[in-house]
mmCIF file of C-alpha atoms in Angstrom:
data_model
loop_
_atom_site.group_PDB
_atom_site.id
_atom_site.type_symbol
_atom_site.label_atom_id
_atom_site.label_comp_id
_atom_site.label_asym_id
_atom_site.label_seq_id
_atom_site.Cartn_x
_atom_site.Cartn_y
_atom_site.Cartn_z
ATOM 1 C CA MET A 1 -10.521 -36.353 33.998
ATOM 2 C CA PRO A 2 -8.108 -33.429 33.558
ATOM 3 C CA ASN A 3 -7.422 -31.235 36.583
ATOM 4 C CA LEU A 4 -8.262 -27.531 36.584
ATOM 5 C CA GLN A 5 -4.660 -26.443 35.981
ATOM 6 C CA THR A 6 -4.361 -28.680 32.917
ATOM 7 C CA LEU A 7 -7.703 -27.445 31.609
ATOM 8 C CA ALA A 8 -6.705 -23.812 32.132
ATOM 9 C CA THR A 9 -3.407 -24.411 30.331
ATOM 10 C CA GLN A 10 -5.234 -26.004 27.408
ATOM 11 C CA ILE A 11 -7.722 -23.148 27.172
ATOM 12 C CA ARG A 12 -4.904 -20.579 27.209
ATOM 13 C CA ALA A 13 -3.011 -22.547 24.555
ATOM 14 C CA ASN A 14 -6.126 -22.451 22.378
ATOM 15 C CA GLN A 15 -6.365 -18.693 22.891
ATOM 16 C CA LEU A 16 -2.707 -18.209 21.921
ATOM 17 C CA ASP A 17 -3.286 -20.322 18.815
ATOM 18 C CA LEU A 18 -6.222 -18.073 17.922
ATOM 19 C CA LEU A 19 -4.087 -14.973 18.405
ATOM 20 C CA ASP A 20 -1.489 -16.421 16.040
ATOM 21 C CA LYS A 21 -4.218 -16.937 13.434
ATOM 22 C CA ILE A 22 -5.474 -13.398 13.955
ATOM 23 C CA TRP A 23 -2.020 -11.901 13.441
ATOM 24 C CA LEU A 24 -1.519 -13.985 10.311
ATOM 25 C CA LYS A 25 -4.794 -12.759 8.823
ATOM 26 C CA VAL A 26 -5.193 -9.249 10.239
ATOM 27 C CA ARG A 27 -2.262 -6.996 9.370
ATOM 28 C CA PRO A 28 -2.080 -3.188 9.564
ATOM 29 C CA GLU A 29 -0.383 -3.004 6.159
ATOM 30 C CA ASP A 30 -3.449 -4.541 4.484
ATOM 31 C CA LYS A 31 -6.137 -2.392 2.893
ATOM 32 C CA ALA A 32 -9.118 -1.579 5.108
ATOM 33 C CA ASP A 33 -11.534 -3.794 3.147
ATOM 34 C CA LYS A 34 -9.225 -6.784 3.580
ATOM 35 C CA ILE A 35 -8.841 -6.165 7.318
ATOM 36 C CA ILE A 36 -12.630 -5.945 7.653
ATOM 37 C CA ALA A 37 -13.234 -9.144 5.691
ATOM 38 C CA ASN A 38 -10.597 -11.085 7.616
ATOM 39 C CA VAL A 39 -11.873 -9.921 11.009
ATOM 40 C CA VAL A 40 -15.450 -10.922 10.188
ATOM 41 C CA ASN A 41 -14.511 -14.281 8.688
ATOM 42 C CA LEU A 42 -12.175 -15.074 11.569
ATOM 43 C CA THR A 43 -14.879 -14.232 14.104
ATOM 44 C CA GLN A 44 -17.372 -16.518 12.419
ATOM 45 C CA ASN A 45 -14.908 -19.383 11.998
ATOM 46 C CA SER A 46 -13.457 -19.108 15.518
ATOM 47 C CA LEU A 47 -16.845 -19.116 17.209
ATOM 48 C CA ASN A 48 -18.590 -21.352 14.642
ATOM 49 C CA THR A 49 -21.502 -18.952 14.234
ATOM 50 C CA MET A 50 -24.214 -18.600 11.614
ATOM 51 C CA ALA A 51 -23.504 -14.919 11.025
ATOM 52 C CA SER A 52 -21.160 -12.172 12.107
ATOM 53 C CA THR A 53 -20.928 -8.444 11.516
ATOM 54 C CA LEU A 54 -18.436 -5.662 11.889
ATOM 55 C CA VAL A 55 -19.791 -2.183 12.523
ATOM 56 C CA LEU A 56 -17.550 0.865 12.180
ATOM 57 C CA LEU A 57 -18.538 4.352 13.273
ATOM 58 C CA ASP A 58 -19.030 6.776 10.428
ATOM 59 C CA ARG A 59 -15.732 8.509 9.702
ATOM 60 C CA ASP A 60 -17.421 11.865 9.123
ATOM 61 C CA GLY A 61 -18.488 11.979 12.751
ATOM 62 C CA LYS A 62 -22.203 11.599 12.050
ATOM 63 C CA GLN A 63 -24.494 9.924 14.563
ATOM 64 C CA GLU A 64 -24.942 6.804 12.479
ATOM 65 C CA MET A 65 -23.003 3.607 12.075
ATOM 66 C CA TYR A 66 -22.875 1.263 9.123
ATOM 67 C CA PHE A 67 -22.483 -2.463 8.692
ATOM 68 C CA GLN A 68 -19.233 -2.433 6.762
ATOM 69 C CA LEU A 69 -19.383 -6.162 6.121
ATOM 70 C CA ALA A 70 -21.515 -9.065 7.253
ATOM 71 C CA ASP A 71 -20.932 -12.763 6.704
ATOM 72 C CA GLY A 72 -23.497 -15.524 6.718
ATOM 73 C CA PRO A 73 -26.867 -16.128 5.022
ATOM 74 C CA THR A 74 -28.080 -12.569 5.677
ATOM 75 C CA ALA A 75 -24.996 -10.799 4.376
ATOM 76 C CA LYS A 76 -26.651 -9.063 1.420
ATOM 77 C CA GLN A 77 -29.415 -7.627 3.558
ATOM 78 C CA LEU A 78 -27.090 -6.518 6.351
ATOM 79 C CA ASN A 79 -24.352 -4.910 4.299
ATOM 80 C CA ARG A 80 -24.490 -1.104 4.542
ATOM 81 C CA LEU A 81 -27.653 -1.193 6.658
ATOM 82 C CA ASN A 82 -27.822 2.125 8.490
ATOM 83 C CA ILE A 83 -28.931 2.034 12.125
ATOM 84 C CA GLY A 84 -29.036 4.577 14.917
ATOM 85 C CA ARG A 85 -25.959 4.954 17.063
ATOM 86 C CA GLN A 86 -27.821 4.173 20.272
ATOM 87 C CA SER A 87 -29.835 1.252 18.912
ATOM 88 C CA GLY A 88 -29.713 -2.358 20.063
ATOM 89 C CA ILE A 89 -26.867 -4.455 21.413
ATOM 90 C CA THR A 90 -24.348 -2.847 19.090
ATOM 91 C CA GLY A 91 -25.415 0.639 20.169
ATOM 92 C CA TRP A 92 -25.103 -0.330 23.846
ATOM 93 C CA VAL A 93 -21.572 -1.647 23.302
ATOM 94 C CA ILE A 94 -20.583 1.576 21.524
ATOM 95 C CA GLN A 95 -22.062 3.772 24.242
ATOM 96 C CA ASN A 96 -20.493 1.809 27.111
ATOM 97 C CA GLY A 97 -17.286 0.512 25.569
ATOM 98 C CA LYS A 98 -17.889 -2.929 27.069
ATOM 99 C CA PRO A 99 -18.663 -6.384 25.628
ATOM 100 C CA MET A 100 -22.147 -7.852 25.837
ATOM 101 C CA LEU A 101 -23.310 -11.465 25.907
ATOM 102 C CA VAL A 102 -27.049 -11.999 25.391
ATOM 103 C CA ASN A 103 -28.459 -15.502 25.075
ATOM 104 C CA ASN A 104 -32.114 -14.448 24.919
ATOM 105 C CA PRO A 105 -32.018 -11.162 22.989
ATOM 106 C CA GLU A 106 -35.783 -11.016 22.395
ATOM 107 C CA LYS A 107 -36.277 -10.753 26.147
ATOM 108 C CA ASN A 108 -33.741 -7.934 26.335
ATOM 109 C CA SER A 109 -35.350 -4.502 26.316
ATOM 110 C CA GLY A 110 -32.464 -3.097 24.295
ATOM 111 C CA PHE A 111 -32.741 -5.653 21.493
ATOM 112 C CA PHE A 112 -33.053 -4.015 18.066
ATOM 113 C CA LYS A 113 -35.624 -6.045 16.084
ATOM 114 C CA LEU A 114 -35.356 -3.989 12.889
ATOM 115 C CA ILE A 115 -32.441 -6.086 11.629
ATOM 116 C CA ASP A 116 -34.247 -9.391 12.152
ATOM 117 C CA ASP A 117 -37.401 -7.960 10.588
ATOM 118 C CA ALA A 118 -35.454 -6.669 7.576
ATOM 119 C CA THR A 119 -33.591 -9.915 6.949
ATOM 120 C CA GLY A 120 -35.861 -12.693 8.162
ATOM 121 C CA PHE A 121 -33.015 -13.873 10.368
ATOM 122 C CA ARG A 122 -33.880 -14.802 13.952
ATOM 123 C CA THR A 123 -31.269 -13.852 16.516
ATOM 124 C CA LYS A 124 -31.266 -16.413 19.329
ATOM 125 C CA HIS A 125 -27.850 -15.685 20.812
ATOM 126 C CA ALA A 126 -25.646 -12.613 20.410
ATOM 127 C CA LEU A 127 -22.127 -11.781 21.468
ATOM 128 C CA ALA A 128 -20.564 -8.360 20.853
ATOM 129 C CA ALA A 129 -17.251 -6.697 21.696
ATOM 130 C CA PRO A 130 -16.025 -3.125 21.154
ATOM 131 C CA LEU A 131 -13.116 -2.151 18.937
ATOM 132 C CA ILE A 132 -11.186 0.458 20.906
ATOM 133 C CA SER A 133 -8.400 2.608 19.491
ATOM 134 C CA ARG A 134 -6.600 5.280 21.530
ATOM 135 C CA GLY A 135 -9.279 5.129 24.194
ATOM 136 C CA LYS A 136 -12.199 5.596 21.799
ATOM 137 C CA VAL A 137 -14.699 3.063 20.496
ATOM 138 C CA ILE A 138 -14.306 2.846 16.718
ATOM 139 C CA GLY A 139 -16.652 -0.061 16.083
ATOM 140 C CA VAL A 140 -18.151 -3.353 17.209
ATOM 141 C CA ILE A 141 -17.627 -6.962 16.169
ATOM 142 C CA GLU A 142 -20.713 -9.121 16.712
ATOM 143 C CA ALA A 143 -21.345 -12.873 16.463
ATOM 144 C CA LEU A 144 -24.857 -14.286 16.059
ATOM 145 C CA ASN A 145 -26.158 -17.816 16.755
ATOM 146 C CA LYS A 146 -23.754 -20.729 17.103
ATOM 147 C CA VAL A 147 -24.227 -23.351 14.398
ATOM 148 C CA ASN A 148 -24.826 -26.101 16.967
ATOM 149 C CA GLY A 149 -27.547 -24.034 18.644
ATOM 150 C CA THR A 150 -25.829 -23.758 22.025
ATOM 151 C CA PRO A 151 -25.616 -20.453 23.922
ATOM 152 C CA PHE A 152 -22.422 -18.425 23.953
ATOM 153 C CA SER A 153 -20.074 -19.116 26.875
ATOM 154 C CA ARG A 154 -17.558 -17.088 28.856
ATOM 155 C CA HIS A 155 -14.853 -18.786 26.805
ATOM 156 C CA ASP A 156 -16.549 -17.472 23.653
ATOM 157 C CA LEU A 157 -16.545 -14.019 25.223
ATOM 158 C CA ASN A 158 -12.771 -14.219 25.761
ATOM 159 C CA THR A 159 -12.353 -15.344 22.159
ATOM 160 C CA ILE A 160 -14.259 -12.418 20.666
ATOM 161 C CA LEU A 161 -12.397 -10.010 22.969
ATOM 162 C CA ASP A 162 -9.099 -11.373 21.607
ATOM 163 C CA VAL A 163 -10.351 -10.840 18.057
ATOM 164 C CA ALA A 164 -11.596 -7.330 18.877
ATOM 165 C CA THR A 165 -8.343 -6.292 20.579
ATOM 166 C CA THR A 166 -6.202 -7.450 17.684
ATOM 167 C CA ALA A 167 -8.586 -5.971 15.103
ATOM 168 C CA SER A 168 -8.410 -2.622 16.917
ATOM 169 C CA MET A 169 -4.623 -2.699 16.731
ATOM 170 C CA ALA A 170 -4.805 -3.542 13.027
ATOM 171 C CA PHE A 171 -7.165 -0.640 12.288
ATOM 172 C CA GLU A 172 -5.008 1.710 14.363
ATOM 173 C CA GLY A 173 -1.953 0.538 12.446
ATOM 174 C CA TYR A 174 -3.812 0.953 9.169
ATOM 175 C CA ASN A 175 -4.769 4.535 10.010
ATOM 176 C CA THR A 176 -1.196 5.296 11.099
ATOM 177 C CA ASN A 177 0.191 3.758 7.919
ATOM 178 C CA ASN A 178 -2.341 5.702 5.858
ATOM 179 C CA ASP A 179 -1.380 8.984 7.529
ATOM 180 C CA LEU A 180 2.291 8.122 7.005
ATOM 181 C CA LEU A 181 1.675 7.363 3.336
ATOM 182 C CA ILE A 182 0.008 10.758 2.866
ATOM 183 C CA SER A 183 3.007 12.377 4.553
ATOM 184 C CA TYR A 184 5.354 10.454 2.230
ATOM 185 C CA GLN A 185 3.391 11.553 -0.830
ATOM 186 C CA ASN A 186 3.463 15.193 0.259
ATOM 187 C CA THR A 187 7.219 14.983 0.827
ATOM 188 C CA VAL A 188 7.794 13.506 -2.624
ATOM 189 C CA ARG A 189 5.557 16.139 -4.271
ATOM 190 C CA ALA A 190 7.560 18.907 -2.626
ATOM 191 C CA LEU A 191 10.848 17.363 -3.736
ATOM 192 C CA VAL A 192 9.572 16.804 -7.280
ATOM 193 C CA SER A 193 8.546 20.460 -7.474
ATOM 194 C CA LEU A 194 12.090 21.445 -6.539
ATOM 195 C CA ALA A 195 13.569 19.083 -9.133
ATOM 196 C CA ASP A 196 11.157 20.292 -11.833
ATOM 197 C CA ALA A 197 12.373 23.839 -11.286
ATOM 198 C CA LYS A 198 15.727 22.717 -12.733
ATOM 199 C CA GLU A 199 14.270 20.769 -15.658
ATOM 200 C CA THR A 200 15.502 21.874 -19.080
ATOM 201 C CA SER A 201 13.678 19.407 -21.352
ATOM 202 C CA GLY A 202 10.301 21.109 -21.658
ATOM 203 C CA GLY A 203 8.478 19.577 -18.694
ATOM 204 C CA GLY A 204 7.164 16.166 -17.725
ATOM 205 C CA HIS A 205 10.521 14.363 -17.950
ATOM 206 C CA SER A 206 10.432 12.831 -14.455
ATOM 207 C CA ARG A 207 6.819 11.696 -14.744
ATOM 208 C CA ARG A 208 7.478 10.072 -18.114
ATOM 209 C CA LEU A 209 10.429 8.284 -16.558
ATOM 210 C CA VAL A 210 8.152 6.849 -13.870
ATOM 211 C CA GLU A 211 5.783 5.489 -16.514
ATOM 212 C CA TYR A 212 8.618 4.000 -18.566
ATOM 213 C CA ALA A 213 10.528 2.589 -15.589
ATOM 214 C CA LEU A 214 7.448 0.841 -14.204
ATOM 215 C CA MET A 215 6.814 -0.753 -17.606
ATOM 216 C CA GLY A 216 10.241 -2.354 -17.376
ATOM 217 C CA ALA A 217 9.969 -3.168 -13.664
ATOM 218 C CA ARG A 218 6.727 -5.078 -14.163
ATOM 219 C CA GLU A 219 8.255 -6.963 -17.091
ATOM 220 C CA LEU A 220 11.192 -7.948 -14.863
ATOM 221 C CA GLY A 221 8.769 -9.306 -12.253
ATOM 222 C CA LEU A 222 9.939 -6.953 -9.514
ATOM 223 C CA ASN A 223 7.827 -6.873 -6.354
ATOM 224 C CA LYS A 224 5.746 -3.904 -5.186
ATOM 225 C CA GLN A 225 8.396 -2.610 -2.807
ATOM 226 C CA GLN A 226 11.040 -2.668 -5.548
ATOM 227 C CA GLN A 227 8.651 -0.967 -7.955
ATOM 228 C CA GLN A 228 7.920 1.728 -5.361
ATOM 229 C CA SER A 229 11.639 2.450 -4.923
ATOM 230 C CA ILE A 230 12.073 2.665 -8.699
ATOM 231 C CA GLU A 231 9.093 5.024 -8.939
ATOM 232 C CA TYR A 232 10.548 7.367 -6.302
ATOM 233 C CA ALA A 233 14.004 7.185 -7.895
ATOM 234 C CA ALA A 234 12.630 7.961 -11.363
ATOM 235 C CA LEU A 235 10.689 10.938 -10.015
ATOM 236 C CA LEU A 236 13.668 12.335 -8.119
ATOM 237 C CA HIS A 237 16.619 11.135 -10.209
ATOM 238 C CA ASP A 238 17.724 14.677 -11.084
ATOM 239 C CA ILE A 239 17.155 16.349 -7.721
ATOM 240 C CA GLY A 240 20.929 16.615 -7.318
ATOM 241 C CA LYS A 241 20.907 19.166 -10.139
ATOM 242 C CA LEU A 242 19.706 21.679 -7.562
ATOM 243 C CA SER A 243 23.413 22.097 -6.831
ATOM 244 C CA ILE A 244 24.283 22.870 -10.478
ATOM 245 C CA PRO A 245 24.210 26.543 -11.596
ATOM 246 C CA ASP A 246 21.614 27.341 -14.276
ATOM 247 C CA ASN A 247 24.259 28.638 -16.672
ATOM 248 C CA ILE A 248 25.802 25.143 -16.742
ATOM 249 C CA LEU A 249 22.492 23.262 -16.932
ATOM 250 C CA ASN A 250 21.257 25.439 -19.793
ATOM 251 C CA LYS A 251 24.526 25.628 -21.677
ATOM 252 C CA VAL A 252 24.189 24.643 -25.357
ATOM 253 C CA GLU A 253 27.927 24.462 -26.033
ATOM 254 C CA LYS A 254 30.118 21.625 -24.852
ATOM 255 C CA LEU A 255 30.861 21.776 -21.116
ATOM 256 C CA THR A 256 34.382 22.575 -19.993
ATOM 257 C CA ASP A 257 36.283 19.952 -18.000
ATOM 258 C CA LYS A 258 35.618 21.897 -14.801
ATOM 259 C CA GLU A 259 31.897 22.204 -15.574
ATOM 260 C CA TRP A 260 31.683 18.515 -16.435
ATOM 261 C CA VAL A 261 33.273 17.539 -13.107
ATOM 262 C CA LEU A 262 30.603 19.614 -11.362
ATOM 263 C CA MET A 263 27.806 18.102 -13.475
ATOM 264 C CA LYS A 264 28.918 14.557 -12.660
ATOM 265 C CA LYS A 265 28.445 15.244 -8.959
ATOM 266 C CA HIS A 266 24.657 15.540 -9.211
ATOM 267 C CA PRO A 267 23.931 11.826 -8.526
ATOM 268 C CA ILE A 268 26.007 12.076 -5.334
ATOM 269 C CA VAL A 269 24.203 15.248 -4.273
ATOM 270 C CA GLY A 270 20.833 13.610 -4.981
ATOM 271 C CA TYR A 271 21.835 10.610 -2.877
ATOM 272 C CA GLU A 272 22.958 12.838 -0.019
ATOM 273 C CA ILE A 273 19.703 14.827 -0.100
ATOM 274 C CA LEU A 274 17.525 11.713 0.149
ATOM 275 C CA ARG A 275 19.525 9.053 1.991
ATOM 276 C CA ASP A 276 18.424 10.078 5.497
ATOM 277 C CA ILE A 277 14.716 10.027 4.610
ATOM 278 C CA PRO A 278 13.788 6.458 5.670
ATOM 279 C CA PHE A 279 11.249 5.673 2.941
ATOM 280 C CA LEU A 280 13.574 7.093 0.241
ATOM 281 C CA LYS A 281 16.740 5.288 1.364
ATOM 282 C CA GLU A 282 16.540 2.561 -1.302
ATOM 283 C CA ALA A 283 15.561 5.093 -3.975
ATOM 284 C CA SER A 284 18.559 7.249 -3.033
ATOM 285 C CA LEU A 285 20.913 4.364 -3.902
ATOM 286 C CA LEU A 286 19.234 3.915 -7.282
ATOM 287 C CA ILE A 287 19.710 7.634 -7.921
ATOM 288 C CA LEU A 288 23.375 7.451 -6.907
ATOM 289 C CA TYR A 289 24.101 4.868 -9.606
ATOM 290 C CA HIS A 290 21.723 5.839 -12.421
ATOM 291 C CA HIS A 291 24.562 7.310 -14.542
ATOM 292 C CA GLU A 292 26.754 4.221 -14.290
ATOM 293 C CA ARG A 293 27.400 2.378 -17.572
ATOM 294 C CA TYR A 294 27.171 -1.378 -17.917
ATOM 295 C CA ASP A 295 30.724 -1.455 -19.352
ATOM 296 C CA GLY A 296 32.098 0.395 -16.313
ATOM 297 C CA GLY A 297 32.582 3.723 -18.074
ATOM 298 C CA GLY A 298 29.952 5.667 -16.140
ATOM 299 C CA TYR A 299 29.972 7.814 -13.012
ATOM 300 C CA PRO A 300 30.245 8.515 -10.107
ATOM 301 C CA GLN A 301 31.964 5.237 -9.116
ATOM 302 C CA GLY A 302 32.585 3.457 -12.419
ATOM 303 C CA LEU A 303 30.618 0.359 -11.393
ATOM 304 C CA HIS A 304 30.514 -2.489 -13.890
ATOM 305 C CA GLY A 305 27.781 -4.897 -15.021
ATOM 306 C CA ASP A 306 25.572 -6.450 -12.363
ATOM 307 C CA ASN A 307 27.376 -4.517 -9.629
ATOM 308 C CA ILE A 308 25.064 -1.691 -10.670
ATOM 309 C CA PRO A 309 21.637 -2.074 -8.984
ATOM 310 C CA LEU A 310 19.012 -3.340 -11.430
ATOM 311 C CA GLY A 311 16.755 -0.352 -10.704
ATOM 312 C CA SER A 312 19.587 2.031 -11.607
ATOM 313 C CA ARG A 313 20.252 0.133 -14.844
ATOM 314 C CA LEU A 314 16.582 0.404 -15.748
ATOM 315 C CA ILE A 315 16.413 4.129 -14.976
ATOM 316 C CA ALA A 316 19.526 4.705 -17.111
ATOM 317 C CA VAL A 317 17.749 3.059 -20.057
ATOM 318 C CA VAL A 318 14.474 4.976 -19.766
ATOM 319 C CA ASP A 319 16.284 8.258 -19.014
ATOM 320 C CA ALA A 320 18.217 7.896 -22.274
ATOM 321 C CA PHE A 321 15.047 6.920 -24.163
ATOM 322 C CA ASP A 322 13.148 9.979 -22.961
ATOM 323 C CA ASN A 323 16.064 12.285 -23.700
ATOM 324 C CA MET A 324 16.341 10.878 -27.230
ATOM 325 C CA THR A 325 12.597 11.234 -27.934
ATOM 326 C CA THR A 326 12.298 14.767 -26.477
ATOM 327 C CA GLU A 327 12.939 17.942 -28.469
ATOM 328 C CA HIS A 328 15.972 19.933 -27.258
ATOM 329 C CA SER A 329 17.359 23.322 -28.264
ATOM 330 C CA TYR A 330 20.560 21.664 -29.448
ATOM 331 C CA ARG A 331 18.989 18.761 -31.422
ATOM 332 C CA SER A 332 15.733 17.362 -32.756
ATOM 333 C CA ALA A 333 13.916 14.460 -31.147
ATOM 334 C CA LEU A 334 14.330 10.922 -32.463
ATOM 335 C CA THR A 335 11.314 8.778 -33.251
ATOM 336 C CA GLN A 336 10.498 6.053 -30.749
ATOM 337 C CA GLN A 337 11.632 3.434 -33.263
ATOM 338 C CA GLN A 338 14.974 5.209 -33.717
ATOM 339 C CA ALA A 339 15.435 5.513 -29.949
ATOM 340 C CA PHE A 340 14.792 1.803 -29.389
ATOM 341 C CA ALA A 341 17.300 1.032 -32.148
ATOM 342 C CA GLU A 342 19.900 3.153 -30.320
ATOM 343 C CA LEU A 343 19.204 1.354 -27.051
ATOM 344 C CA ALA A 344 19.558 -2.033 -28.752
ATOM 345 C CA LYS A 345 22.809 -0.962 -30.441
ATOM 346 C CA ASN A 346 24.322 0.039 -27.097
ATOM 347 C CA ALA A 347 22.938 -2.876 -25.055
ATOM 348 C CA GLY A 348 25.759 -4.686 -23.300
ATOM 349 C CA ASP A 349 28.036 -1.626 -23.471
ATOM 350 C CA GLN A 350 26.389 1.555 -22.229
ATOM 351 C CA PHE A 351 23.177 -0.163 -21.178
ATOM 352 C CA CYS A 352 22.197 -3.407 -19.473
ATOM 353 C CA ALA A 353 20.729 -5.691 -22.164
ATOM 354 C CA LEU A 354 18.227 -7.164 -19.667
ATOM 355 C CA ALA A 355 16.910 -3.689 -18.803
ATOM 356 C CA VAL A 356 16.711 -2.684 -22.483
ATOM 357 C CA LYS A 357 14.726 -5.808 -23.363
ATOM 358 C CA ALA A 358 12.392 -5.438 -20.363
ATOM 359 C CA PHE A 359 11.604 -1.803 -21.188
ATOM 360 C CA ASN A 360 11.123 -2.514 -24.900
ATOM 361 C CA THR A 361 8.794 -5.453 -24.194
ATOM 362 C CA GLY A 362 6.886 -3.575 -21.493
ATOM 363 C CA TYR A 363 6.514 -0.506 -23.707
ATOM 364 C CA VAL A 364 5.120 -2.526 -26.623
ATOM 365 C CA ARG A 365 2.823 -4.514 -24.333
ATOM 366 C CA THR A 366 1.439 -1.338 -22.735
ATOM 367 C CA ARG A 367 0.847 0.376 -26.071
ATOM 368 C CA LEU A 368 -0.913 -2.698 -27.508
ATOM 369 C CA THR A 369 -3.114 -2.955 -24.414
ATOM 370 C CA LYS A 370 -4.137 0.698 -24.727
ATOM 371 C CA LYS A 371 -5.024 0.237 -28.410
ATOM 372 C CA LYS A 372 -7.273 -2.716 -27.604
ATOM 373 C CA ARG A 373 -9.345 -0.797 -25.056
ATOM 374 C CA PRO A 374 -12.902 -0.173 -26.313
ATOM 375 C CA VAL A 375 -14.005 3.403 -26.904
ATOM 376 C CA TYR A 376 -17.331 4.327 -25.296
#
């Protein structure tokens, strides 16, 4: 028979193993629906229960709460069921911010029978724990009826508290990440507005570049983070032109040597504007090199071949394509077919052949997909 110290060590080891599983499944960077689903499923699997629910307080501050997700045989009936904030075991946990273990809920004066009546499910044992973020209760995780019919134990209570604590951290991280993302988007919008003020090609150039660049990025199999950096770089690739006088940007005649030296500095200026913004650091490098040529004849550093970042090579291709297919005061636009022919002709010299092929394939695939969509 194991001694108490050995038993305590084993129990704690089991709890640490559970925490590892929670962290693997519940991550702040996930979408809210995925966090919710993983928390509920993990609760049910860890405690071996017949059903489990996660209740989150209404985000509009109303006095109701909603079953965001329920798992088990009564899931369809429970999902989105609206109950009063002060009702039942869940309401008590929200009001008091403490866990609750009830092994005979029908004998409990606070038991909320509406759910059982609505679903036909009979709650014999209930275990609930609050989700607390920044000192406030944001929801409740609840487990109902162990599969083997036994009551919930103190060990089960510790288990659900571990799940609730980690879930709270995940939701707090999600909200922080969401707020940060909104801040990022606002920053990019402001920067794009500045860059657009210097645009000379009739409007929409940067946004078209995003569309084109992502076609190629997807075709190359780049991951989401790489695609995001390419999107930011395409949007802001010309922000360095803020340093170029309008009389040079709008000049129809050939630039003088002095003017051309100034013009060729805009990728460096763009890099310097963005490099200290953490979420734009990778994009700033793509901007720095987007005027490099595959044969080494580009600027600002004269990089050659695969020494040029792939994202920069791709942006160089789509930038040229959009310039060729856009009407300018000094020349007429080429057709898309003519522009692709020019890209192919210069692949391996001015442009990276891999980037040209990826964009061409992605462009055709996207256009074919759009044509096949039914019209309603």
